[in-house]
Amino acid sequence: MLPGTAEKPSFPLNILADFAGGGLTCALGILLALQSRNATGKGRVVETDMVSGVRYLSSFPLLHYQVPNSPFFGDSEKENGRGTNILDGGAPFYNVYTCADGRWMSVGCLEPQFYRAFIEKFIGALPQAFLGEQGDWRPTEAMRTDESKWPRLRAFLEFGFRTRTRDEWAKIFHGTDACAVPVLSPTEAAQAAGSTIPTPHPMLAGSSQRPSNSVGSGSLNPGEHTKEILKEMDLPGDELAALVRSGALGNIRTKL
């Protein structure tokens, strides 16, 4: 049910299973277990796995899969195949477009008021020569729900976005309700955020302490904090030395 072609779905980043379906749901389970322990005084075993986690996260598309000819998602097994629906890459107003400089703009104006704002700004920024080539044809609000008009609308947007650079389009849509924003590179996103390291999220309002991003490169070396963690566990020195000699802690002899 992921976006893609009729032949196969696109391959997702490992954010979907490893981090969202796996790590995040596991962390949520631990928090729920702690809450339960605080209320009952009894510990709980958290049962979680990536496959079940991703399936639960996918409740919205999976429920729509049970709806005949759902307008949101398609599948190769059904009449409305993948890549022909609103949220699976079929809608021209919910996609990514290449600009004149080879960079991209993302468009996600699903609701009528956002679609209207997008079309008005988009048409208003197109060169007259380009509009002249289209004759009297222009996108209308009715085309948002008329799938028969989507191929022509998609072509109009594809060629139209190529008339300006990404940054030019970004400036045109900035501060509007058009739901059209530039696709940033990791370097550009870091500059916009003021840090190469993502800020911890969510933050608790009213908290007096904020996490620091001053952690060097942002990555940890294997075994970097083994000594500190084992000390927090009050592991006796002789047992720690035995673990080092056995190689159970890896190649960290010099650190201990």
PDB file of C-alpha atoms in Angstrom:
ATOM      1  CA  MET A   1       0.000   0.000   0.000  1.00  0.00           C
ATOM      2  CA  LEU A   2       3.048   2.235  -0.176  1.00  0.00           C
ATOM      3  CA  PRO A   3       3.347   4.668  -3.091  1.00  0.00           C
ATOM      4  CA  GLY A   4       4.990   3.296  -6.194  1.00  0.00           C
ATOM      5  CA  THR A   5       4.140   1.929  -9.605  1.00  0.00           C
ATOM      6  CA  ALA A   6       1.590  -0.669 -10.635  1.00  0.00           C
ATOM      7  CA  GLU A   7       4.435  -3.222 -10.703  1.00  0.00           C
ATOM      8  CA  LYS A   8       5.714  -2.710  -7.154  1.00  0.00           C
ATOM      9  CA  PRO A   9       5.588  -0.379  -4.148  1.00  0.00           C
ATOM     10  CA  SER A  10       8.427   1.967  -3.255  1.00  0.00           C
ATOM     11  CA  PHE A  11      10.950   0.725  -0.707  1.00  0.00           C
ATOM     12  CA  PRO A  12      10.546   2.704   2.549  1.00  0.00           C
ATOM     13  CA  LEU A  13      13.338   4.076   4.694  1.00  0.00           C
ATOM     14  CA  ASN A  14      14.139   2.085   7.828  1.00  0.00           C
ATOM     15  CA  ILE A  15      12.364   4.851   9.752  1.00  0.00           C
ATOM     16  CA  LEU A  16       9.131   2.904   9.195  1.00  0.00           C
ATOM     17  CA  ALA A  17      10.017  -0.384  10.888  1.00  0.00           C
ATOM     18  CA  ASP A  18      13.264   0.064  12.812  1.00  0.00           C
ATOM     19  CA  PHE A  19      12.446   3.378  14.429  1.00  0.00           C
ATOM     20  CA  ALA A  20       8.650   3.895  14.262  1.00  0.00           C
ATOM     21  CA  GLY A  21       7.290   0.347  14.405  1.00  0.00           C
ATOM     22  CA  GLY A  22      10.193  -0.923  16.492  1.00  0.00           C
ATOM     23  CA  GLY A  23      11.947   1.631  18.695  1.00  0.00           C
ATOM     24  CA  LEU A  24       9.145   4.139  19.193  1.00  0.00           C
ATOM     25  CA  THR A  25       6.453   1.578  19.990  1.00  0.00           C
ATOM     26  CA  CYS A  26       8.884  -0.193  22.329  1.00  0.00           C
ATOM     27  CA  ALA A  27       9.574   3.073  24.156  1.00  0.00           C
ATOM     28  CA  LEU A  28       5.825   3.699  24.408  1.00  0.00           C
ATOM     29  CA  GLY A  29       5.344   0.209  25.826  1.00  0.00           C
ATOM     30  CA  ILE A  30       8.013   0.850  28.469  1.00  0.00           C
ATOM     31  CA  LEU A  31       6.306   4.102  29.482  1.00  0.00           C
ATOM     32  CA  LEU A  32       2.950   2.314  29.736  1.00  0.00           C
ATOM     33  CA  ALA A  33       4.557  -0.404  31.859  1.00  0.00           C
ATOM     34  CA  LEU A  34       6.048   2.204  34.190  1.00  0.00           C
ATOM     35  CA  GLN A  35       2.649   3.862  34.550  1.00  0.00           C
ATOM     36  CA  SER A  36       1.097   0.494  35.318  1.00  0.00           C
ATOM     37  CA  ARG A  37       3.784  -0.242  37.899  1.00  0.00           C
ATOM     38  CA  ASN A  38       3.188   3.112  39.580  1.00  0.00           C
ATOM     39  CA  ALA A  39      -0.534   2.336  39.801  1.00  0.00           C
ATOM     40  CA  THR A  40      -0.382  -1.346  40.771  1.00  0.00           C
ATOM     41  CA  GLY A  41       3.076  -1.822  42.262  1.00  0.00           C
ATOM     42  CA  LYS A  42       3.673  -4.731  39.893  1.00  0.00           C
ATOM     43  CA  GLY A  43       6.124  -4.913  37.012  1.00  0.00           C
ATOM     44  CA  ARG A  44       5.011  -5.712  33.483  1.00  0.00           C
ATOM     45  CA  VAL A  45       6.621  -7.509  30.544  1.00  0.00           C
ATOM     46  CA  VAL A  46       6.481  -5.438  27.344  1.00  0.00           C
ATOM     47  CA  GLU A  47       5.846  -7.582  24.280  1.00  0.00           C
ATOM     48  CA  THR A  48       6.703  -5.727  21.080  1.00  0.00           C
ATOM     49  CA  ASP A  49       8.175  -6.391  17.641  1.00  0.00           C
ATOM     50  CA  MET A  50       8.725  -4.384  14.481  1.00  0.00           C
ATOM     51  CA  VAL A  51       6.223  -6.235  12.297  1.00  0.00           C
ATOM     52  CA  SER A  52       3.340  -5.839  14.757  1.00  0.00           C
ATOM     53  CA  GLY A  53       4.373  -2.237  15.411  1.00  0.00           C
ATOM     54  CA  VAL A  54       4.345  -1.302  11.723  1.00  0.00           C
ATOM     55  CA  ARG A  55       1.018  -3.036  11.233  1.00  0.00           C
ATOM     56  CA  TYR A  56      -0.499  -1.026  14.081  1.00  0.00           C
ATOM     57  CA  LEU A  57       0.966   2.197  12.691  1.00  0.00           C
ATOM     58  CA  SER A  58      -0.607   1.272   9.358  1.00  0.00           C
ATOM     59  CA  SER A  59      -4.131   1.109  10.810  1.00  0.00           C
ATOM     60  CA  PHE A  60      -5.332   4.023   8.667  1.00  0.00           C
ATOM     61  CA  PRO A  61      -4.388   2.584   5.247  1.00  0.00           C
ATOM     62  CA  LEU A  62      -5.278  -0.967   6.288  1.00  0.00           C
ATOM     63  CA  LEU A  63      -8.769   0.089   7.344  1.00  0.00           C
ATOM     64  CA  HIS A  64      -9.194   1.909   4.046  1.00  0.00           C
ATOM     65  CA  TYR A  65      -8.058  -1.239   2.246  1.00  0.00           C
ATOM     66  CA  GLN A  66     -11.263  -2.875   3.469  1.00  0.00           C
ATOM     67  CA  VAL A  67     -13.341  -0.119   1.861  1.00  0.00           C
ATOM     68  CA  PRO A  68     -14.221  -0.961  -1.764  1.00  0.00           C
ATOM     69  CA  ASN A  69     -12.557   1.539  -4.113  1.00  0.00           C
ATOM     70  CA  SER A  70     -11.257   3.725  -1.309  1.00  0.00           C
ATOM     71  CA  PRO A  71     -10.253   7.143  -2.689  1.00  0.00           C
ATOM     72  CA  PHE A  72      -7.133   7.285  -0.526  1.00  0.00           C
ATOM     73  CA  PHE A  73      -5.127   4.125  -1.210  1.00  0.00           C
ATOM     74  CA  GLY A  74      -4.999   1.608  -4.035  1.00  0.00           C
ATOM     75  CA  ASP A  75      -3.622  -1.881  -4.458  1.00  0.00           C
ATOM     76  CA  SER A  76      -2.655  -4.060  -7.387  1.00  0.00           C
ATOM     77  CA  GLU A  77      -5.294  -6.575  -6.272  1.00  0.00           C
ATOM     78  CA  LYS A  78      -8.108  -4.060  -6.661  1.00  0.00           C
ATOM     79  CA  GLU A  79      -9.672  -2.007  -9.438  1.00  0.00           C
ATOM     80  CA  ASN A  80      -8.162   1.239  -8.172  1.00  0.00           C
ATOM     81  CA  GLY A  81      -4.518   0.199  -8.441  1.00  0.00           C
ATOM     82  CA  ARG A  82      -1.499   1.626  -6.656  1.00  0.00           C
ATOM     83  CA  GLY A  83      -0.504   5.113  -7.738  1.00  0.00           C
ATOM     84  CA  THR A  84      -3.997   6.151  -8.830  1.00  0.00           C
ATOM     85  CA  ASN A  85      -5.427   7.471  -5.573  1.00  0.00           C
ATOM     86  CA  ILE A  86      -5.155  10.535  -3.356  1.00  0.00           C
ATOM     87  CA  LEU A  87      -2.517   9.382  -0.862  1.00  0.00           C
ATOM     88  CA  ASP A  88      -0.535   6.821  -2.860  1.00  0.00           C
ATOM     89  CA  GLY A  89       0.928   9.143  -5.486  1.00  0.00           C
ATOM     90  CA  GLY A  90      -2.039   9.359  -7.816  1.00  0.00           C
ATOM     91  CA  ALA A  91      -3.242  12.854  -6.966  1.00  0.00           C
ATOM     92  CA  PRO A  92      -1.334  15.645  -8.778  1.00  0.00           C
ATOM     93  CA  PHE A  93      -1.872  17.947  -5.795  1.00  0.00           C
ATOM     94  CA  TYR A  94      -0.165  15.495  -3.392  1.00  0.00           C
ATOM     95  CA  ASN A  95       3.233  14.878  -4.906  1.00  0.00           C
ATOM     96  CA  VAL A  96       6.788  16.154  -5.459  1.00  0.00           C
ATOM     97  CA  TYR A  97       7.833  18.177  -8.518  1.00  0.00           C
ATOM     98  CA  THR A  98      11.166  18.983 -10.132  1.00  0.00           C
ATOM     99  CA  CYS A  99      12.045  22.651 -10.632  1.00  0.00           C
ATOM    100  CA  ALA A 100      14.214  24.454 -13.181  1.00  0.00           C
ATOM    101  CA  ASP A 101      17.388  23.909 -11.138  1.00  0.00           C
ATOM    102  CA  GLY A 102      16.805  20.183 -10.631  1.00  0.00           C
ATOM    103  CA  ARG A 103      15.676  20.582  -7.017  1.00  0.00           C
ATOM    104  CA  TRP A 104      12.173  19.856  -5.786  1.00  0.00           C
ATOM    105  CA  MET A 105       8.989  21.301  -4.354  1.00  0.00           C
ATOM    106  CA  SER A 106       6.504  19.199  -2.403  1.00  0.00           C
ATOM    107  CA  VAL A 107       2.769  19.807  -2.776  1.00  0.00           C
ATOM    108  CA  GLY A 108       0.151  18.545  -0.324  1.00  0.00           C
ATOM    109  CA  CYS A 109      -2.972  20.674  -0.756  1.00  0.00           C
ATOM    110  CA  LEU A 110      -5.621  18.038  -0.095  1.00  0.00           C
ATOM    111  CA  GLU A 111      -8.358  20.223   1.369  1.00  0.00           C
ATOM    112  CA  PRO A 112     -10.352  22.516  -0.969  1.00  0.00           C
ATOM    113  CA  GLN A 113      -9.212  25.785   0.620  1.00  0.00           C
ATOM    114  CA  PHE A 114      -5.552  24.784   0.410  1.00  0.00           C
ATOM    115  CA  TYR A 115      -5.941  23.515  -3.151  1.00  0.00           C
ATOM    116  CA  ARG A 116      -7.569  26.817  -4.100  1.00  0.00           C
ATOM    117  CA  ALA A 117      -4.730  28.818  -2.548  1.00  0.00           C
ATOM    118  CA  PHE A 118      -2.140  26.656  -4.332  1.00  0.00           C
ATOM    119  CA  ILE A 119      -3.724  26.932  -7.780  1.00  0.00           C
ATOM    120  CA  GLU A 120      -4.145  30.698  -7.502  1.00  0.00           C
ATOM    121  CA  LYS A 121      -0.515  31.256  -6.472  1.00  0.00           C
ATOM    122  CA  PHE A 122       0.829  28.739  -8.985  1.00  0.00           C
ATOM    123  CA  ILE A 123      -0.995  30.165 -11.992  1.00  0.00           C
ATOM    124  CA  GLY A 124      -0.183  33.716 -10.939  1.00  0.00           C
ATOM    125  CA  ALA A 125       3.543  32.938 -10.918  1.00  0.00           C
ATOM    126  CA  LEU A 126       3.732  31.179 -14.302  1.00  0.00           C
ATOM    127  CA  PRO A 127       5.283  32.982 -17.275  1.00  0.00           C
ATOM    128  CA  GLN A 128       2.793  34.345 -19.776  1.00  0.00           C
ATOM    129  CA  ALA A 129       4.524  32.427 -22.557  1.00  0.00           C
ATOM    130  CA  PHE A 130       3.846  29.155 -20.725  1.00  0.00           C
ATOM    131  CA  LEU A 131       0.214  30.065 -20.103  1.00  0.00           C
ATOM    132  CA  GLY A 132      -0.162  31.021 -23.737  1.00  0.00           C
ATOM    133  CA  GLU A 133       0.906  27.540 -24.781  1.00  0.00           C
ATOM    134  CA  GLN A 134      -1.968  26.104 -22.724  1.00  0.00           C
ATOM    135  CA  GLY A 135      -4.614  28.033 -24.638  1.00  0.00           C
ATOM    136  CA  ASP A 136      -7.746  28.565 -22.566  1.00  0.00           C
ATOM    137  CA  TRP A 137      -7.113  25.532 -20.362  1.00  0.00           C
ATOM    138  CA  ARG A 138      -6.533  26.263 -16.664  1.00  0.00           C
ATOM    139  CA  PRO A 139      -6.827  24.132 -13.520  1.00  0.00           C
ATOM    140  CA  THR A 140     -10.124  24.567 -11.702  1.00  0.00           C
ATOM    141  CA  GLU A 141     -11.353  23.722  -8.231  1.00  0.00           C
ATOM    142  CA  ALA A 142     -13.580  20.990  -9.659  1.00  0.00           C
ATOM    143  CA  MET A 143     -10.526  19.095 -10.957  1.00  0.00           C
ATOM    144  CA  ARG A 144      -9.495  18.262  -7.388  1.00  0.00           C
ATOM    145  CA  THR A 145     -12.168  15.572  -7.232  1.00  0.00           C
ATOM    146  CA  ASP A 146     -12.392  14.722 -10.938  1.00  0.00           C
ATOM    147  CA  GLU A 147      -9.842  11.954 -11.522  1.00  0.00           C
ATOM    148  CA  SER A 148     -10.387  12.074 -15.282  1.00  0.00           C
ATOM    149  CA  LYS A 149      -8.721  15.508 -15.263  1.00  0.00           C
ATOM    150  CA  TRP A 150      -5.734  14.444 -13.142  1.00  0.00           C
ATOM    151  CA  PRO A 151      -3.402  13.441 -16.030  1.00  0.00           C
ATOM    152  CA  ARG A 152      -3.719  16.874 -17.670  1.00  0.00           C
ATOM    153  CA  LEU A 153      -3.411  18.607 -14.306  1.00  0.00           C
ATOM    154  CA  ARG A 154      -0.284  16.596 -13.461  1.00  0.00           C
ATOM    155  CA  ALA A 155       1.347  17.527 -16.765  1.00  0.00           C
ATOM    156  CA  PHE A 156       0.459  21.191 -16.185  1.00  0.00           C
ATOM    157  CA  LEU A 157       2.129  21.125 -12.769  1.00  0.00           C
ATOM    158  CA  GLU A 158       5.167  19.182 -13.965  1.00  0.00           C
ATOM    159  CA  PHE A 159       5.971  21.579 -16.794  1.00  0.00           C
ATOM    160  CA  GLY A 160       4.910  24.624 -14.787  1.00  0.00           C
ATOM    161  CA  PHE A 161       7.268  23.919 -11.886  1.00  0.00           C
ATOM    162  CA  ARG A 162      10.140  23.666 -14.361  1.00  0.00           C
ATOM    163  CA  THR A 163       9.697  27.334 -15.275  1.00  0.00           C
ATOM    164  CA  ARG A 164      11.261  28.517 -12.002  1.00  0.00           C
ATOM    165  CA  THR A 165      13.923  27.404  -9.540  1.00  0.00           C
ATOM    166  CA  ARG A 166      13.036  25.745  -6.251  1.00  0.00           C
ATOM    167  CA  ASP A 167      13.956  28.805  -4.212  1.00  0.00           C
ATOM    168  CA  GLU A 168      11.845  31.021  -6.433  1.00  0.00           C
ATOM    169  CA  TRP A 169       8.829  28.773  -5.884  1.00  0.00           C
ATOM    170  CA  ALA A 170       9.570  28.593  -2.169  1.00  0.00           C
ATOM    171  CA  LYS A 171       9.479  32.388  -1.967  1.00  0.00           C
ATOM    172  CA  ILE A 172       6.209  32.516  -3.915  1.00  0.00           C
ATOM    173  CA  PHE A 173       4.451  30.043  -1.604  1.00  0.00           C
ATOM    174  CA  HIS A 174       6.058  31.168   1.659  1.00  0.00           C
ATOM    175  CA  GLY A 175       3.521  32.321   4.228  1.00  0.00           C
ATOM    176  CA  THR A 176       0.507  31.083   2.240  1.00  0.00           C
ATOM    177  CA  ASP A 177      -1.972  28.248   2.824  1.00  0.00           C
ATOM    178  CA  ALA A 178      -0.951  26.515  -0.413  1.00  0.00           C
ATOM    179  CA  CYS A 179       0.796  23.628   1.400  1.00  0.00           C
ATOM    180  CA  ALA A 180       3.715  23.824  -1.047  1.00  0.00           C
ATOM    181  CA  VAL A 181       7.195  23.825   0.494  1.00  0.00           C
ATOM    182  CA  PRO A 182      10.746  23.183  -0.743  1.00  0.00           C
ATOM    183  CA  VAL A 183      12.412  19.802  -0.311  1.00  0.00           C
ATOM    184  CA  LEU A 184      15.575  20.599   1.652  1.00  0.00           C
ATOM    185  CA  SER A 185      18.841  18.706   1.614  1.00  0.00           C
ATOM    186  CA  PRO A 186      20.145  17.481   5.004  1.00  0.00           C
ATOM    187  CA  THR A 187      22.620  20.390   5.009  1.00  0.00           C
ATOM    188  CA  GLU A 188      19.884  22.931   4.281  1.00  0.00           C
ATOM    189  CA  ALA A 189      17.610  21.417   6.934  1.00  0.00           C
ATOM    190  CA  ALA A 190      20.436  21.641   9.490  1.00  0.00           C
ATOM    191  CA  GLN A 191      21.000  25.296   8.639  1.00  0.00           C
ATOM    192  CA  ALA A 192      17.283  26.037   9.019  1.00  0.00           C
ATOM    193  CA  ALA A 193      17.138  24.219  12.366  1.00  0.00           C
ATOM    194  CA  GLY A 194      20.399  25.736  13.621  1.00  0.00           C
ATOM    195  CA  SER A 195      21.942  22.326  14.307  1.00  0.00           C
ATOM    196  CA  THR A 196      23.042  19.200  12.475  1.00  0.00           C
ATOM    197  CA  ILE A 197      21.503  17.169  15.308  1.00  0.00           C
ATOM    198  CA  PRO A 198      17.688  16.967  15.482  1.00  0.00           C
ATOM    199  CA  THR A 199      16.235  18.618  18.563  1.00  0.00           C
ATOM    200  CA  PRO A 200      14.671  16.114  21.000  1.00  0.00           C
ATOM    201  CA  HIS A 201      10.925  16.015  20.552  1.00  0.00           C
ATOM    202  CA  PRO A 202       8.357  16.359  22.000  1.00  0.00           C
ATOM    203  CA  MET A 203       9.345  18.936  24.609  1.00  0.00           C
ATOM    204  CA  LEU A 204       7.409  19.345  27.838  1.00  0.00           C
ATOM    205  CA  ALA A 205       6.028  22.856  28.260  1.00  0.00           C
ATOM    206  CA  GLY A 206       7.292  24.610  31.371  1.00  0.00           C
ATOM    207  CA  SER A 207      10.353  22.388  31.709  1.00  0.00           C
ATOM    208  CA  SER A 208      13.289  24.289  33.228  1.00  0.00           C
ATOM    209  CA  GLN A 209      15.862  22.139  31.468  1.00  0.00           C
ATOM    210  CA  ARG A 210      16.408  21.707  27.755  1.00  0.00           C
ATOM    211  CA  PRO A 211      18.601  18.966  26.289  1.00  0.00           C
ATOM    212  CA  SER A 212      21.927  20.078  24.886  1.00  0.00           C
ATOM    213  CA  ASN A 213      22.985  19.427  21.309  1.00  0.00           C
ATOM    214  CA  SER A 214      26.682  19.861  22.093  1.00  0.00           C
ATOM    215  CA  VAL A 215      27.647  16.210  21.628  1.00  0.00           C
ATOM    216  CA  GLY A 216      30.325  16.530  18.979  1.00  0.00           C
ATOM    217  CA  SER A 217      29.563  14.613  15.828  1.00  0.00           C
ATOM    218  CA  GLY A 218      26.318  13.283  17.225  1.00  0.00           C
ATOM    219  CA  SER A 219      27.390   9.628  16.976  1.00  0.00           C
ATOM    220  CA  LEU A 220      28.722   7.302  19.669  1.00  0.00           C
ATOM    221  CA  ASN A 221      31.528   4.787  19.373  1.00  0.00           C
ATOM    222  CA  PRO A 222      30.779   1.187  20.388  1.00  0.00           C
ATOM    223  CA  GLY A 223      31.578   0.710  24.061  1.00  0.00           C
ATOM    224  CA  GLU A 224      32.101   4.413  24.672  1.00  0.00           C
ATOM    225  CA  HIS A 225      30.079   4.434  27.890  1.00  0.00           C
ATOM    226  CA  THR A 226      30.544   0.821  29.001  1.00  0.00           C
ATOM    227  CA  LYS A 227      32.572   1.813  32.036  1.00  0.00           C
ATOM    228  CA  GLU A 228      30.074   4.425  33.211  1.00  0.00           C
ATOM    229  CA  ILE A 229      27.083   2.110  32.761  1.00  0.00           C
ATOM    230  CA  LEU A 230      28.681  -0.765  34.648  1.00  0.00           C
ATOM    231  CA  LYS A 231      29.611   1.590  37.477  1.00  0.00           C
ATOM    232  CA  GLU A 232      25.990   2.740  37.676  1.00  0.00           C
ATOM    233  CA  MET A 233      25.048  -0.932  38.060  1.00  0.00           C
ATOM    234  CA  ASP A 234      27.489  -1.200  41.016  1.00  0.00           C
ATOM    235  CA  LEU A 235      29.340  -4.047  39.347  1.00  0.00           C
ATOM    236  CA  PRO A 236      32.277  -5.084  41.602  1.00  0.00           C
ATOM    237  CA  GLY A 237      35.741  -4.315  40.249  1.00  0.00           C
ATOM    238  CA  ASP A 238      36.839  -7.941  40.153  1.00  0.00           C
ATOM    239  CA  GLU A 239      33.791  -8.938  38.092  1.00  0.00           C
ATOM    240  CA  LEU A 240      34.415  -6.033  35.727  1.00  0.00           C
ATOM    241  CA  ALA A 241      38.040  -7.105  35.297  1.00  0.00           C
ATOM    242  CA  ALA A 242      36.924 -10.672  34.584  1.00  0.00           C
ATOM    243  CA  LEU A 243      34.549  -9.472  31.875  1.00  0.00           C
ATOM    244  CA  VAL A 244      37.359  -7.489  30.274  1.00  0.00           C
ATOM    245  CA  ARG A 245      39.738 -10.458  30.310  1.00  0.00           C
ATOM    246  CA  SER A 246      37.116 -12.736  28.778  1.00  0.00           C
ATOM    247  CA  GLY A 247      36.510 -10.320  25.934  1.00  0.00           C
ATOM    248  CA  ALA A 248      32.801 -10.057  26.782  1.00  0.00           C
ATOM    249  CA  LEU A 249      32.999  -6.264  26.649  1.00  0.00           C
ATOM    250  CA  GLY A 250      34.825  -6.122  23.337  1.00  0.00           C
ATOM    251  CA  ASN A 251      38.102  -4.345  22.732  1.00  0.00           C
ATOM    252  CA  ILE A 252      37.819  -1.752  25.514  1.00  0.00           C
ATOM    253  CA  ARG A 253      40.705  -2.798  27.747  1.00  0.00           C
ATOM    254  CA  THR A 254      42.379   0.606  27.507  1.00  0.00           C
ATOM    255  CA  LYS A 255      39.188   2.359  28.529  1.00  0.00           C
ATOM    256  CA  LEU A 256      38.890   0.381  31.726  1.00  0.00           C
TER     257      LEU A 256
END
